[in-house]
mmCIF file of C-alpha atoms and ligand atoms in Angstrom:
data_model
loop_
_atom_site.group_PDB
_atom_site.id
_atom_site.type_symbol
_atom_site.label_atom_id
_atom_site.label_comp_id
_atom_site.label_asym_id
_atom_site.label_seq_id
_atom_site.Cartn_x
_atom_site.Cartn_y
_atom_site.Cartn_z
ATOM 1 C CA ALA A 13 104.560 77.456 62.957
ATOM 2 C CA SER A 14 104.773 81.314 63.461
ATOM 3 C CA ARG A 15 101.274 83.236 62.831
ATOM 4 C CA SER A 16 101.121 86.666 61.822
ATOM 5 C CA PRO A 17 101.218 88.640 65.022
ATOM 6 C CA LEU A 18 97.719 89.595 64.227
ATOM 7 C CA LEU A 19 96.777 86.369 65.197
ATOM 8 C CA LEU A 20 97.869 88.014 68.269
ATOM 9 C CA GLU A 21 95.488 90.417 68.745
ATOM 10 C CA SER A 22 92.073 87.474 67.883
ATOM 11 C CA LYS A 23 93.200 85.274 71.078
ATOM 12 C CA THR A 24 92.754 86.334 74.465
ATOM 13 C CA ILE A 25 95.024 86.957 76.767
ATOM 14 C CA ALA A 26 95.842 84.507 78.168
ATOM 15 C CA GLY A 27 95.187 81.404 75.929
ATOM 16 C CA GLU A 28 91.958 79.024 75.247
ATOM 17 C CA LYS A 29 91.454 77.853 79.173
ATOM 18 C CA GLY A 30 91.887 73.977 79.040
ATOM 19 C CA THR A 31 93.657 73.574 76.475
ATOM 20 C CA ALA A 32 97.724 73.931 75.339
ATOM 21 C CA SER A 33 97.319 77.593 74.303
ATOM 22 C CA GLU A 34 96.793 78.502 77.826
ATOM 23 C CA ARG A 35 98.772 80.940 79.545
ATOM 24 C CA SER A 36 99.672 82.205 83.051
ATOM 25 C CA PHE A 37 102.184 85.305 84.374
ATOM 26 C CA VAL A 38 104.895 83.921 86.531
ATOM 27 C CA MET A 39 107.689 86.212 88.296
ATOM 28 C CA ILE A 40 110.852 85.650 90.644
ATOM 29 C CA LYS A 41 110.119 88.339 93.700
ATOM 30 C CA PRO A 42 113.883 90.527 94.227
ATOM 31 C CA ASP A 43 114.735 87.631 96.776
ATOM 32 C CA GLY A 44 114.319 85.349 93.742
ATOM 33 C CA VAL A 45 117.228 87.232 91.713
ATOM 34 C CA SER A 46 119.009 88.153 94.569
ATOM 35 C CA ARG A 47 119.669 85.019 95.441
ATOM 36 C CA GLN A 48 120.608 83.913 91.649
ATOM 37 C CA LEU A 49 117.861 81.389 91.254
ATOM 38 C CA VAL A 50 116.300 82.157 87.883
ATOM 39 C CA GLY A 51 117.790 79.866 85.739
ATOM 40 C CA LYS A 52 117.388 77.035 88.300
ATOM 41 C CA ILE A 53 113.769 78.598 88.129
ATOM 42 C CA ILE A 54 112.941 79.018 84.807
ATOM 43 C CA SER A 55 114.548 75.768 84.521
ATOM 44 C CA ARG A 56 111.295 73.385 85.866
ATOM 45 C CA PHE A 57 109.489 74.926 84.243
ATOM 46 C CA GLU A 58 111.455 74.800 80.872
ATOM 47 C CA GLU A 59 112.403 70.951 81.675
ATOM 48 C CA ARG A 60 108.277 70.047 82.450
ATOM 49 C CA GLY A 61 107.461 71.542 78.756
ATOM 50 C CA TYR A 62 105.917 74.750 79.625
ATOM 51 C CA LYS A 63 106.373 77.053 76.278
ATOM 52 C CA LEU A 64 108.431 80.426 77.325
ATOM 53 C CA VAL A 65 106.080 82.779 75.560
ATOM 54 C CA ALA A 66 107.273 86.468 77.009
ATOM 55 C CA VAL A 67 110.166 87.118 79.721
ATOM 56 C CA LYS A 68 111.800 90.018 80.725
ATOM 57 C CA SER A 69 113.501 91.042 84.227
ATOM 58 C CA LEU A 70 112.386 94.923 86.007
ATOM 59 C CA THR A 71 112.140 97.208 89.045
ATOM 60 C CA PRO A 72 108.449 97.584 88.440
ATOM 61 C CA SER A 73 106.809 101.535 89.560
ATOM 62 C CA GLU A 74 105.337 101.410 92.998
ATOM 63 C CA ALA A 75 101.433 101.810 90.878
ATOM 64 C CA LEU A 76 102.355 98.827 88.956
ATOM 65 C CA ALA A 77 103.163 96.269 91.781
ATOM 66 C CA LYS A 78 99.260 98.078 93.861
ATOM 67 C CA GLU A 79 97.389 96.860 91.059
ATOM 68 C CA HIS A 80 99.504 93.946 90.928
ATOM 69 C CA TYR A 81 98.196 92.754 94.679
ATOM 70 C CA SER A 82 95.230 94.945 94.355
ATOM 71 C CA ASP A 83 92.542 91.851 95.270
ATOM 72 C CA LEU A 84 95.902 92.377 99.297
ATOM 73 C CA SER A 85 94.762 95.967 99.644
ATOM 74 C CA ALA A 86 93.433 95.877 102.895
ATOM 75 C CA ARG A 87 95.464 92.800 104.011
ATOM 76 C CA PRO A 88 98.483 93.797 107.319
ATOM 77 C CA PHE A 89 100.975 93.209 104.606
ATOM 78 C CA TYR A 90 99.988 94.993 101.612
ATOM 79 C CA ALA A 91 102.659 98.202 102.527
ATOM 80 C CA GLY A 92 106.031 95.775 103.243
ATOM 81 C CA LEU A 93 105.111 93.243 99.932
ATOM 82 C CA VAL A 94 104.925 96.441 97.605
ATOM 83 C CA LYS A 95 107.854 97.812 98.816
ATOM 84 C CA TYR A 96 109.352 94.766 98.630
ATOM 85 C CA ILE A 97 108.052 93.931 95.244
ATOM 86 C CA THR A 98 109.173 97.296 94.536
ATOM 87 C CA SER A 99 112.572 97.541 96.563
ATOM 88 C CA GLY A 100 115.325 97.718 93.502
ATOM 89 C CA THR A 101 115.832 94.754 92.968
ATOM 90 C CA PRO A 102 114.335 93.757 89.946
ATOM 91 C CA VAL A 103 112.551 90.908 89.008
ATOM 92 C CA VAL A 104 111.614 88.425 86.895
ATOM 93 C CA ALA A 105 108.999 88.261 84.753
ATOM 94 C CA MET A 106 107.331 85.898 82.591
ATOM 95 C CA VAL A 107 104.791 84.676 80.670
ATOM 96 C CA TRP A 108 103.948 80.561 80.057
ATOM 97 C CA GLU A 109 102.202 78.252 77.883
ATOM 98 C CA GLY A 110 101.656 74.831 78.252
ATOM 99 C CA LYS A 111 98.286 72.415 78.803
ATOM 100 C CA ASP A 112 97.434 72.995 82.151
ATOM 101 C CA VAL A 113 99.862 75.410 82.892
ATOM 102 C CA ILE A 114 97.865 78.079 85.496
ATOM 103 C CA LYS A 115 96.798 75.420 87.963
ATOM 104 C CA GLN A 116 100.179 73.472 87.146
ATOM 105 C CA GLY A 117 102.503 76.695 88.307
ATOM 106 C CA ARG A 118 101.045 76.890 90.986
ATOM 107 C CA ARG A 119 102.255 72.683 91.850
ATOM 108 C CA ILE A 120 105.217 73.707 91.016
ATOM 109 C CA VAL A 121 105.640 76.649 92.757
ATOM 110 C CA GLY A 122 103.781 75.519 96.436
ATOM 111 C CA ALA A 123 101.724 76.641 99.191
ATOM 112 C CA THR A 124 102.233 80.315 100.012
ATOM 113 C CA ASN A 125 103.715 80.071 103.508
ATOM 114 C CA PRO A 126 106.887 77.980 102.619
ATOM 115 C CA GLN A 127 106.744 76.471 105.695
ATOM 116 C CA ASP A 128 103.536 74.383 104.485
ATOM 117 C CA ALA A 129 104.836 73.498 100.565
ATOM 118 C CA ASP A 130 105.511 70.929 99.275
ATOM 119 C CA PRO A 131 109.394 70.222 99.299
ATOM 120 C CA GLY A 132 109.986 69.296 96.120
ATOM 121 C CA SER A 133 108.163 73.186 95.088
ATOM 122 C CA VAL A 134 110.004 76.107 94.688
ATOM 123 C CA ARG A 135 109.278 77.471 97.955
ATOM 124 C CA GLY A 136 109.202 73.805 99.529
ATOM 125 C CA GLN A 137 112.717 73.439 98.728
ATOM 126 C CA TYR A 138 113.910 77.504 98.837
ATOM 127 C CA ALA A 139 112.419 79.144 100.810
ATOM 128 C CA VAL A 140 111.248 80.065 104.457
ATOM 129 C CA SER A 141 109.730 83.219 105.174
ATOM 130 C CA VAL A 142 105.583 83.691 103.746
ATOM 131 C CA GLY A 143 107.097 87.268 103.644
ATOM 132 C CA ARG A 144 109.947 85.895 100.569
ATOM 133 C CA ASN A 145 108.577 83.620 99.688
ATOM 134 C CA LEU A 146 110.341 84.150 96.169
ATOM 135 C CA ILE A 147 107.725 83.871 93.102
ATOM 136 C CA HIS A 148 104.515 84.127 92.070
ATOM 137 C CA ALA A 149 102.473 82.736 89.390
ATOM 138 C CA SER A 150 98.758 83.317 88.473
ATOM 139 C CA ASP A 151 95.244 81.591 90.453
ATOM 140 C CA ALA A 152 92.935 81.498 87.949
ATOM 141 C CA PHE A 153 92.493 81.994 84.997
ATOM 142 C CA ASP A 154 91.165 85.535 85.348
ATOM 143 C CA SER A 155 93.738 86.903 87.528
ATOM 144 C CA ALA A 156 95.713 85.037 84.561
ATOM 145 C CA THR A 157 94.699 87.568 82.084
ATOM 146 C CA LYS A 158 94.423 90.553 83.735
ATOM 147 C CA GLU A 159 98.666 90.389 85.031
ATOM 148 C CA ILE A 160 99.654 89.606 81.688
ATOM 149 C CA GLY A 161 97.453 91.813 80.066
ATOM 150 C CA LEU A 162 98.855 94.036 82.904
ATOM 151 C CA TRP A 163 103.151 93.565 82.626
ATOM 152 C CA PHE A 164 102.872 92.700 78.909
ATOM 153 C CA ALA A 165 102.035 94.336 76.204
ATOM 154 C CA PRO A 166 100.131 92.533 73.595
ATOM 155 C CA GLU A 167 103.318 92.484 71.595
ATOM 156 C CA GLU A 168 105.866 91.744 73.699
ATOM 157 C CA LEU A 169 103.784 87.914 74.146
ATOM 158 C CA SER A 170 105.312 85.478 71.372
ATOM 159 C CA ASP A 171 104.467 82.785 68.694
ATOM 160 C CA TYR A 172 105.810 79.944 68.659
ATOM 161 C CA GLU A 173 106.669 76.546 68.218
ATOM 162 C CA PRO A 174 108.889 75.122 70.765
ATOM 163 C CA ILE A 175 110.628 72.280 68.252
ATOM 164 C CA ALA A 176 109.472 69.344 71.719
ATOM 165 C CA TRP A 177 106.200 70.764 71.487
ATOM 166 C CA PRO A 178 104.641 68.576 69.960
ATOM 167 C CA TRP A 179 105.584 65.606 71.759
ATOM 168 C CA VAL A 180 104.995 67.106 74.884
ATOM 169 C CA MET A 181 101.351 68.392 73.935
ATOM 170 C CA ALA A 182 100.172 64.798 72.582
HETATM 171 P P1 ADP B 13 100.316 83.686 96.342
HETATM 172 O O1 ADP B 13 101.763 84.586 96.107
HETATM 173 O O2 ADP B 13 100.702 82.263 96.439
HETATM 174 O O3 ADP B 13 99.135 83.539 95.744
HETATM 175 P P2 ADP B 13 98.761 85.167 98.222
HETATM 176 O O4 ADP B 13 97.634 85.727 96.044
HETATM 177 O O5 ADP B 13 97.498 84.307 99.186
HETATM 178 O O6 ADP B 13 99.182 84.248 97.862
HETATM 179 O O7 ADP B 13 99.701 86.716 98.117
HETATM 180 C C1 ADP B 13 100.883 87.258 97.406
HETATM 181 C C2 ADP B 13 100.965 87.631 97.622
HETATM 182 O O8 ADP B 13 101.663 88.729 99.745
HETATM 183 C C3 ADP B 13 102.893 85.661 99.216
HETATM 184 O O9 ADP B 13 102.676 85.530 97.921
HETATM 185 C C4 ADP B 13 102.978 86.915 99.490
HETATM 186 O O10 ADP B 13 104.162 87.718 99.034
HETATM 187 C C5 ADP B 13 102.958 88.064 100.527
HETATM 188 N N1 ADP B 13 102.099 87.400 101.709
HETATM 189 C C6 ADP B 13 100.882 86.384 102.159
HETATM 190 N N2 ADP B 13 100.501 86.699 103.065
HETATM 191 C C7 ADP B 13 101.754 86.843 103.757
HETATM 192 C C8 ADP B 13 101.495 87.571 105.460
HETATM 193 N N3 ADP B 13 100.889 86.762 106.046
HETATM 194 N N4 ADP B 13 102.912 88.901 105.266
HETATM 195 C C9 ADP B 13 103.292 88.837 105.034
HETATM 196 N N5 ADP B 13 103.278 88.050 103.687
HETATM 197 C C10 ADP B 13 102.140 87.843 102.828
#
């Protein structure tokens, strides 16, 4: 059922932890876009039963990329990481919603280093290098809250009920 957009403001931005309204920030990185894997990656979340709450394609500013990865600013690969994300080939930024989506999203994505990733995961199926690992997904409720707020304005997040929702979420 569609609700008043004003109600969005009363929700926490990453939904409610551990419930069907939990939300995660997922981003297809420039290598995923350049390699034309956008549809395949989106399908994994869609077919599992998660709800697409927001999606946009953009080349992030350096400031946005730096803030997104601020926890890693002391790491030796940080500058290269920011350069990769802001390369000029766009990213696809998304918010997905559903039961346990933060943890399950990490399983869909696979281990940070594709060499360690389960072959059924996105990174394990399509990537070989940690520096070009195709996709990002929030790793915890707090980072999901930060990242959704960083990449999206509240009015960009849709509130609707997919037709299959009662079957998926029962
Ligand atoms: P994840 O993306 O799985 O949450 P991290 O938060 O540890 O992993 O790292 C963020 C991103 O930084 C990784 O997805 C990858 O793009 C990049 N990265 C991590 N470790 C390395 C590394 N050793 N060399 C190059 N890039 C790295």
